[in-house]
Amino acid sequence: MTAAKHVIVIGAGIIGASIAWHLTKAGAQVTVIADSPLGGVATPNSFAWINASWGNPEPYFRLRIRAMAEWKRLANDLPGLPVAWCGGLNWDLPADRLEAYAAEHYSWGYGIERVGREQVARIEPNLTEFPDFALHVAEEGVAEPVATATALLAEAERHGARVLSSTVTALVQTDGRITGVDTSHGLFAADEVVIAAGVGSPDIAATAGISLPIETPPGLIVHSRPYKKLLNGLVHADKLHMRQTAEGRIIAGSDFAGGDPGENPEVTARDLFAMVKAALRDAEGLELDFHTIGYRPNPIDGFPIIGRAEGMDGVYVAVLHSGITLAPAVGLFATREILDGERDPLLAPYGLSRFAQ
Ligand SMILES: Cc1cc2nc3c(=O)[nH]c(=O)nc-3n(C[C@H](O)[C@H](O)[C@H](O)COP(=O)(O)OP(=O)(O)OC[C@H]3O[C@@H](n4cnc5c(N)ncnc54)[C@H](O)[C@@H]3O)c2cc1C
């Protein structure tokens, strides 16, 4: 019997957690190393909408649709994961673009439906204003991101993974391959190292001469105190994207990816929250609790970086925005590639080599 492959996963956000869980389940010996609380850094500040919605070319749509199916598989494997298929309403595009998006995604097989004022009112009766026309996708959902990442890490630990709190300072190279990491607690050896460190990834990769071209735009989200049920699903109204969490908080951004915090984030948050209250009936008692500013690990072309670094064995990279949507597919595909050498065809456009020229 060959020994289980030992893999170090750097990062305890939704991506590191999913990869660690999938690797452990497939029989690898896994060590997660992170310098944040469990649940990560960008992950707790996410809007956490699971979707294959507008603005993406077809290959990326296909990856996202697959990831939505993989969420269902994951939720079956781990009953109790806080994932909800609550559906999403959208009218935050000019009418012609909304129509074009509906026609295109419908032709690709997305479960998108045109809805009028009465249907919107039936789906979300607590809105103060209903648009004449919106799009509804019943198959969209949300995952409570920290609870999900924490549950995946706990399950991985239960099956033998180790989770360590430490800062990775460098990748360790031996004879042209990565053989471990140097950390604030000393050296750790491994057969393969996964960089799933969000915005911390480029600094780690650079220690082995690997360039990860990402940008890290901020996004502000407001969180109300827990409140009675006002929203059934996701609402993407004109510059106001909202949902209600499992805990009962209304969370919102001027965009689901978080709005620009502006010069004074406190004022931006208060103004945004006033819009939330104005958009909802029966919200007199709704109170702003706090706001978050998250930094998105966005590869510069907007698409994920998932795969091995060319010219350097022993290191696998998983850095992406839309990490909540994609986490189960990334975990599964990374595991197959790391343990069996099989690269899923859906990942073809998302290797690091695309930035080489
Ligand atoms: C405002 C906002 C809204 C968003 N909305 C959505 C959405 O609606 N839908 C969606 O799909 N996605 C959304 N995203 C994107 C999504 O949240 C991210 O893609 C995802 O959370 C990234 O997860 P991650 O695990 O890669 O990173 P993180 O959660 O940032 O985790 C990184 C981990 O790496 C560790 N780390 C970093 N450097 C080191 C080091 N040197 N040593 C040790 N550990 C290290 C950190 O401690 C942390 O544990 C949103 C993001 C933001 C900010």
Coordinates of C-alpha atoms and ligand atoms in Angstrom, one line a residue:
M1 CA 0.0 0.0 0.0
T2 CA 1.4 3.4 -0.9
A3 CA 1.4 6.1 1.8
A4 CA -1.3 8.7 1.6
K5 CA -0.1 11.9 -0.1
H6 CA 0.5 14.7 2.5
V7 CA -0.9 18.0 1.3
I8 CA -0.6 21.3 3.1
V9 CA -3.5 23.7 2.4
I10 CA -2.7 27.3 3.2
G11 CA -6.0 29.1 4.1
A12 CA -9.0 28.4 6.2
G13 CA -11.6 30.4 4.2
I14 CA -14.3 28.7 2.1
I15 CA -11.7 27.7 -0.6
G16 CA -9.1 26.2 1.7
A17 CA -11.9 24.5 3.8
S18 CA -13.5 22.9 0.7
I19 CA -10.2 21.7 -0.7
A20 CA -9.2 20.3 2.7
W21 CA -12.5 18.5 3.1
H22 CA -12.4 17.0 -0.4
L23 CA -8.8 15.9 -0.1
T24 CA -9.4 14.3 3.3
K25 CA -12.4 12.5 2.0
A26 CA -10.3 11.2 -0.9
G27 CA -7.8 9.8 1.5
A28 CA -5.0 12.4 1.6
Q29 CA -3.2 13.4 4.8
V30 CA -4.1 17.1 5.1
T31 CA -2.6 19.9 7.2
V32 CA -4.5 23.3 7.0
I33 CA -2.4 26.3 8.0
A34 CA -4.0 29.7 8.4
D35 CA -3.4 32.9 10.3
S36 CA -7.0 33.9 10.5
P37 CA -9.9 32.5 12.6
L38 CA -11.5 29.5 11.0
G39 CA -13.7 30.9 8.1
G40 CA -11.0 33.0 6.6
V41 CA -10.7 36.7 5.7
A42 CA -12.7 37.6 2.6
T43 CA -15.2 34.8 3.4
P44 CA -16.8 36.3 6.5
N45 CA -17.3 39.6 4.5
S46 CA -19.1 38.0 1.6
F47 CA -22.6 38.5 0.4
A48 CA -22.5 34.7 -0.4
W49 CA -24.8 34.5 -3.4
I50 CA -24.6 31.2 -5.2
N51 CA -25.3 31.9 -8.9
A52 CA -24.4 31.6 -12.6
S53 CA -25.9 35.0 -13.3
W54 CA -25.2 37.8 -15.7
G55 CA -22.0 39.2 -17.2
N56 CA -20.1 36.0 -17.7
P57 CA -19.0 34.2 -20.9
E58 CA -20.4 30.8 -21.5
P59 CA -17.4 28.7 -20.3
Y60 CA -17.5 30.5 -17.0
F61 CA -21.3 30.1 -16.8
R62 CA -20.8 26.3 -17.3
L63 CA -18.3 26.2 -14.5
R64 CA -20.6 28.1 -12.2
I65 CA -23.6 25.9 -13.1
R66 CA -21.6 22.9 -12.3
A67 CA -20.6 24.4 -9.0
M68 CA -24.2 25.0 -8.2
A69 CA -24.8 21.3 -8.8
E70 CA -21.8 20.4 -6.6
W71 CA -23.3 22.5 -3.8
K72 CA -26.3 20.1 -3.8
R73 CA -23.9 17.1 -3.7
L74 CA -22.0 18.7 -0.8
A75 CA -25.2 19.5 1.1
N76 CA -26.3 15.9 0.6
D77 CA -23.0 14.6 1.9
L78 CA -23.0 17.0 4.9
P79 CA -26.7 17.4 6.1
G80 CA -27.0 20.6 8.1
L81 CA -24.7 22.7 6.0
P82 CA -26.3 26.2 6.0
V83 CA -27.1 26.3 2.3
A84 CA -30.5 27.6 1.1
W85 CA -32.0 27.6 -2.4
C86 CA -34.1 30.7 -1.8
G87 CA -34.1 32.0 -5.4
G88 CA -33.0 35.5 -6.7
L89 CA -35.0 38.4 -8.1
N90 CA -33.1 40.9 -10.3
W91 CA -34.0 44.2 -11.9
D92 CA -30.6 46.0 -11.5
L93 CA -29.9 46.4 -15.2
P94 CA -31.4 48.6 -17.9
A95 CA -34.4 46.9 -19.5
D96 CA -32.6 46.1 -22.7
R97 CA -29.7 44.5 -20.9
L98 CA -32.0 42.6 -18.6
E99 CA -33.8 41.2 -21.7
A100 CA -30.5 40.3 -23.4
Y101 CA -29.3 38.5 -20.3
A102 CA -32.5 36.6 -19.9
A103 CA -32.5 35.5 -23.6
E104 CA -28.9 34.4 -23.5
H105 CA -28.9 32.5 -20.2
Y106 CA -32.3 30.9 -21.0
S107 CA -30.8 29.6 -24.2
W108 CA -27.9 28.2 -22.1
G109 CA -30.4 26.3 -19.8
Y110 CA -30.4 28.7 -16.8
G111 CA -33.7 28.5 -15.0
I112 CA -34.5 32.1 -15.6
E113 CA -38.1 33.4 -15.6
R114 CA -39.5 36.8 -16.6
V115 CA -41.8 38.1 -13.9
G116 CA -44.2 41.0 -13.7
R117 CA -45.3 43.3 -10.8
E118 CA -47.8 40.8 -9.4
Q119 CA -45.4 37.9 -9.4
V120 CA -42.7 40.0 -7.8
A121 CA -45.2 41.0 -5.1
R122 CA -46.0 37.3 -4.5
I123 CA -42.3 36.4 -4.2
E124 CA -41.3 39.3 -2.0
P125 CA -44.4 40.8 -0.4
N126 CA -42.5 43.1 1.9
L127 CA -40.9 45.3 -0.7
T128 CA -42.3 48.8 -0.7
E129 CA -42.0 49.1 -4.5
F130 CA -42.4 46.5 -7.1
P131 CA -40.8 46.8 -10.6
D132 CA -42.9 46.3 -13.7
F133 CA -40.5 43.7 -14.9
A134 CA -37.8 41.6 -13.2
L135 CA -36.0 38.2 -13.7
H136 CA -36.4 35.4 -11.2
V137 CA -34.1 32.4 -10.9
A138 CA -35.5 29.9 -8.4
E139 CA -32.3 27.8 -8.5
E140 CA -30.1 30.5 -7.1
G141 CA -29.1 30.3 -3.4
V142 CA -26.9 31.3 -0.5
A143 CA -24.5 29.6 1.8
E144 CA -23.8 31.2 5.2
P145 CA -20.1 31.4 4.5
V146 CA -18.3 31.2 7.9
A147 CA -20.6 28.4 9.2
T148 CA -20.1 26.5 6.0
A149 CA -16.3 26.8 6.0
T150 CA -16.1 26.0 9.7
A151 CA -18.3 22.9 9.2
L152 CA -16.1 21.7 6.3
L153 CA -13.0 22.1 8.4
A154 CA -14.5 20.4 11.4
E155 CA -15.5 17.4 9.3
A156 CA -12.0 17.3 7.7
E157 CA -10.5 17.3 11.2
R158 CA -12.9 14.5 12.3
H159 CA -11.5 12.5 9.4
G160 CA -7.9 13.1 10.4
A161 CA -6.9 16.5 9.0
R162 CA -4.8 18.8 11.2
V163 CA -5.7 22.6 11.4
L164 CA -2.9 24.8 12.6
S165 CA -2.8 28.5 13.4
S166 CA 0.4 29.9 11.9
T167 CA 1.6 32.4 9.3
V168 CA 3.3 30.9 6.2
T169 CA 6.3 33.1 5.4
A170 CA 7.7 31.1 2.4
L171 CA 7.3 28.1 0.2
V172 CA 10.3 25.7 0.6
Q173 CA 12.0 24.5 -2.6
T174 CA 14.2 21.4 -2.9
D175 CA 15.6 20.5 -6.3
G176 CA 13.2 22.7 -8.2
R177 CA 10.0 21.5 -6.5
I178 CA 8.0 22.7 -3.5
T179 CA 8.5 20.4 -0.6
G180 CA 6.9 22.3 2.2
V181 CA 6.4 25.7 3.9
D182 CA 8.2 27.8 6.3
T183 CA 6.0 29.3 9.0
S184 CA 6.0 31.4 12.2
H185 CA 6.1 28.0 13.9
G186 CA 8.9 26.4 11.9
L187 CA 9.1 24.2 8.8
F188 CA 6.5 21.8 7.6
A189 CA 7.2 19.3 4.9
A190 CA 4.6 18.1 2.3
D191 CA 4.2 16.3 -1.0
E192 CA 2.2 19.2 -2.3
V193 CA 1.2 22.7 -1.1
V194 CA -2.1 24.3 -2.0
I195 CA -2.2 28.1 -1.9
A196 CA -5.8 29.0 -1.0
A197 CA -4.8 32.1 0.9
G198 CA -7.1 34.7 -0.8
V199 CA -5.5 38.1 -0.9
G200 CA -2.4 36.7 0.9
S201 CA -1.7 34.3 -2.0
P202 CA 0.6 36.5 -4.1
D203 CA 3.1 37.1 -1.3
I204 CA 3.3 33.4 -0.6
A205 CA 3.7 32.5 -4.3
A206 CA 6.3 35.2 -4.8
T207 CA 8.7 33.4 -2.4
A208 CA 9.0 30.7 -5.1
G209 CA 9.1 33.2 -8.0
I210 CA 5.5 32.6 -9.0
S211 CA 3.5 35.7 -9.9
L212 CA -0.2 35.8 -9.1
P213 CA -1.7 38.8 -10.8
I214 CA -4.7 39.8 -8.6
E215 CA -6.3 43.0 -7.5
T216 CA -8.1 43.4 -4.2
P217 CA -11.1 45.9 -4.5
P218 CA -12.9 46.6 -1.3
G219 CA -16.6 46.0 -0.9
L220 CA -18.9 47.3 1.9
I221 CA -21.8 45.3 3.2
V222 CA -24.2 46.5 6.0
H223 CA -25.7 44.0 8.5
S224 CA -28.9 44.7 10.5
R225 CA -29.6 43.2 13.9
P226 CA -31.5 40.0 13.6
Y227 CA -35.2 40.8 12.7
K228 CA -38.4 39.1 11.9
K229 CA -38.6 37.5 8.4
L230 CA -38.9 40.2 5.7
L231 CA -37.2 38.6 2.7
N232 CA -37.7 35.2 1.2
G233 CA -34.7 35.2 -1.1
L234 CA -32.1 37.4 -2.9
V235 CA -33.2 40.8 -4.1
H236 CA -31.1 42.7 -6.7
A237 CA -32.9 46.0 -6.9
D238 CA -31.5 49.1 -8.5
K239 CA -28.1 49.5 -6.8
L240 CA -29.4 47.7 -3.7
H241 CA -28.7 44.0 -3.3
M242 CA -30.2 42.4 -0.2
R243 CA -30.9 39.1 1.5
Q244 CA -31.8 37.9 5.0
T245 CA -29.4 35.5 6.7
A246 CA -30.2 32.3 8.5
E247 CA -29.7 34.4 11.7
G248 CA -32.3 36.9 10.6
R249 CA -30.0 39.7 9.7
I250 CA -30.8 41.8 6.5
I251 CA -27.4 42.2 4.8
A252 CA -27.0 44.5 1.8
G253 CA -24.6 46.2 -0.5
S254 CA -25.0 48.7 -3.4
D255 CA -23.7 45.6 -5.3
F256 CA -23.7 42.0 -4.1
A257 CA -19.9 42.1 -4.4
G258 CA -20.0 45.0 -1.9
G259 CA -20.2 48.7 -2.7
D260 CA -17.4 51.2 -2.7
P261 CA -16.8 52.2 1.0
G262 CA -16.1 55.8 -0.2
E263 CA -14.2 58.4 1.8
N264 CA -16.2 57.8 5.0
P265 CA -17.4 54.2 5.2
E266 CA -19.5 55.0 8.3
V267 CA -21.6 57.5 6.3
T268 CA -21.7 55.2 3.3
A269 CA -23.0 52.4 5.6
R270 CA -25.6 54.6 7.2
D271 CA -26.9 55.9 3.8
L272 CA -27.0 52.4 2.4
F273 CA -28.9 51.2 5.4
A274 CA -31.4 54.0 5.0
M275 CA -32.1 52.7 1.5
V276 CA -32.6 49.2 2.9
K277 CA -35.2 50.5 5.4
A278 CA -36.9 52.5 2.7
A279 CA -37.1 49.4 0.4
L280 CA -38.8 47.2 3.0
R281 CA -42.3 47.3 4.6
D282 CA -42.7 46.7 8.3
A283 CA -39.0 47.6 8.9
E284 CA -39.5 50.5 11.4
G285 CA -37.7 48.5 14.1
L286 CA -34.8 47.3 11.8
E287 CA -31.5 48.5 13.1
L288 CA -28.0 48.7 11.6
D289 CA -25.7 46.5 13.7
F290 CA -22.4 46.8 11.8
H291 CA -20.8 47.0 8.4
T292 CA -18.0 45.0 6.9
I293 CA -15.4 45.9 4.3
G294 CA -14.0 42.9 2.5
Y295 CA -11.2 42.8 0.0
R296 CA -12.0 40.5 -2.9
P297 CA -9.2 38.2 -4.2
N298 CA -9.9 39.1 -7.8
P299 CA -7.5 37.8 -10.6
I300 CA -7.0 40.8 -12.9
D301 CA -9.0 39.3 -15.8
G302 CA -11.9 38.6 -13.4
F303 CA -11.7 34.8 -13.7
P304 CA -10.4 32.2 -11.2
I305 CA -6.8 31.0 -11.0
I306 CA -7.0 27.3 -10.3
G307 CA -4.3 24.8 -11.0
R308 CA -0.6 24.0 -10.8
A309 CA 2.1 26.6 -11.5
E310 CA 3.9 25.8 -14.6
G311 CA 7.6 25.0 -14.2
M312 CA 7.3 24.4 -10.5
D313 CA 6.1 21.0 -9.2
G314 CA 4.5 20.5 -5.8
V315 CA 2.3 23.7 -5.7
Y316 CA -1.3 24.2 -6.6
V317 CA -3.1 27.6 -6.6
A318 CA -6.7 28.3 -6.0
V319 CA -7.4 32.1 -5.9
L320 CA -10.7 33.5 -7.0
H321 CA -13.6 35.8 -6.6
S322 CA -17.0 34.1 -6.5
G323 CA -15.4 31.7 -4.1
I324 CA -18.7 31.0 -2.4
T325 CA -20.4 29.9 -5.6
L326 CA -17.4 27.9 -6.8
A327 CA -16.1 26.4 -3.6
P328 CA -17.5 22.8 -3.9
A329 CA -16.4 22.5 -7.6
V330 CA -12.9 23.9 -6.8
G331 CA -12.6 21.5 -3.9
L332 CA -13.6 18.5 -6.0
F333 CA -11.6 19.4 -9.1
A334 CA -8.4 20.4 -7.1
T335 CA -8.6 17.1 -5.3
R336 CA -8.8 15.0 -8.5
E337 CA -6.0 17.0 -10.1
I338 CA -3.7 16.8 -7.0
L339 CA -4.3 13.1 -6.2
D340 CA -5.0 11.6 -9.7
G341 CA -3.5 14.1 -12.1
E342 CA -6.9 14.6 -13.8
R343 CA -7.7 18.1 -14.8
D344 CA -11.4 18.8 -15.3
P345 CA -12.1 20.2 -18.7
L346 CA -14.2 23.0 -17.2
L347 CA -10.9 24.4 -15.7
A348 CA -9.2 24.6 -19.0
P349 CA -9.4 28.5 -19.3
Y350 CA -8.4 29.1 -15.7
G351 CA -4.7 28.0 -15.4
L352 CA -2.0 30.4 -14.4
S353 CA -0.3 30.1 -17.7
R354 CA -2.8 32.4 -19.4
F355 CA -1.0 35.3 -17.8
A356 CA 2.4 34.2 -19.2
Q357 CA 2.3 36.3 -22.3
Ligands
LIG1 C1 -17.9 42.1 -0.2 C2 -17.8 40.8 -0.9 C3 -18.9 40.2 -1.5 C4 -18.8 39.0 -2.1 N1 -19.9 38.4 -2.6 C5 -19.8 37.2 -3.2 C6 -21.0 36.5 -3.6 O1 -22.1 37.0 -3.5 N2 -20.9 35.3 -4.2 C7 -19.6 34.7 -4.3 O2 -19.6 33.6 -4.9 N3 -18.5 35.3 -3.9 C8 -18.6 36.5 -3.3 N4 -17.4 37.1 -2.9 C9 -16.2 36.5 -3.1 C10 -15.9 35.4 -2.0 O3 -16.3 35.8 -0.8 C11 -14.4 35.1 -2.1 O4 -14.0 34.6 -3.4 C12 -14.1 33.9 -1.1 O5 -14.5 34.2 0.2 C13 -12.6 33.7 -1.1 O6 -12.3 32.7 -0.1 P1 -10.9 32.2 0.2 O7 -11.0 31.0 1.0 O8 -10.1 32.1 -1.1 O9 -10.2 33.5 1.0 P2 -10.3 34.0 2.5 O10 -11.6 33.8 3.1 O11 -9.8 35.4 2.4 O12 -9.3 33.1 3.2 C14 -7.9 33.2 3.1 C15 -7.2 32.4 4.1 O13 -5.8 32.4 3.8 C16 -5.1 32.6 5.1 N5 -3.8 33.2 4.8 C17 -3.5 34.3 4.0 N6 -2.2 34.5 4.0 C18 -1.6 33.6 4.8 C19 -0.3 33.3 5.3 N7 0.7 34.0 4.8 N8 -0.1 32.3 6.2 C20 -1.2 31.6 6.7 N9 -2.5 31.8 6.3 C21 -2.7 32.8 5.4 C22 -6.0 33.5 5.8 O14 -5.7 33.5 7.2 C23 -7.4 32.9 5.5 O15 -7.6 31.8 6.4 C24 -17.5 38.3 -2.2 C25 -16.4 38.9 -1.6 C26 -16.5 40.1 -0.9 C27 -15.3 40.7 -0.2

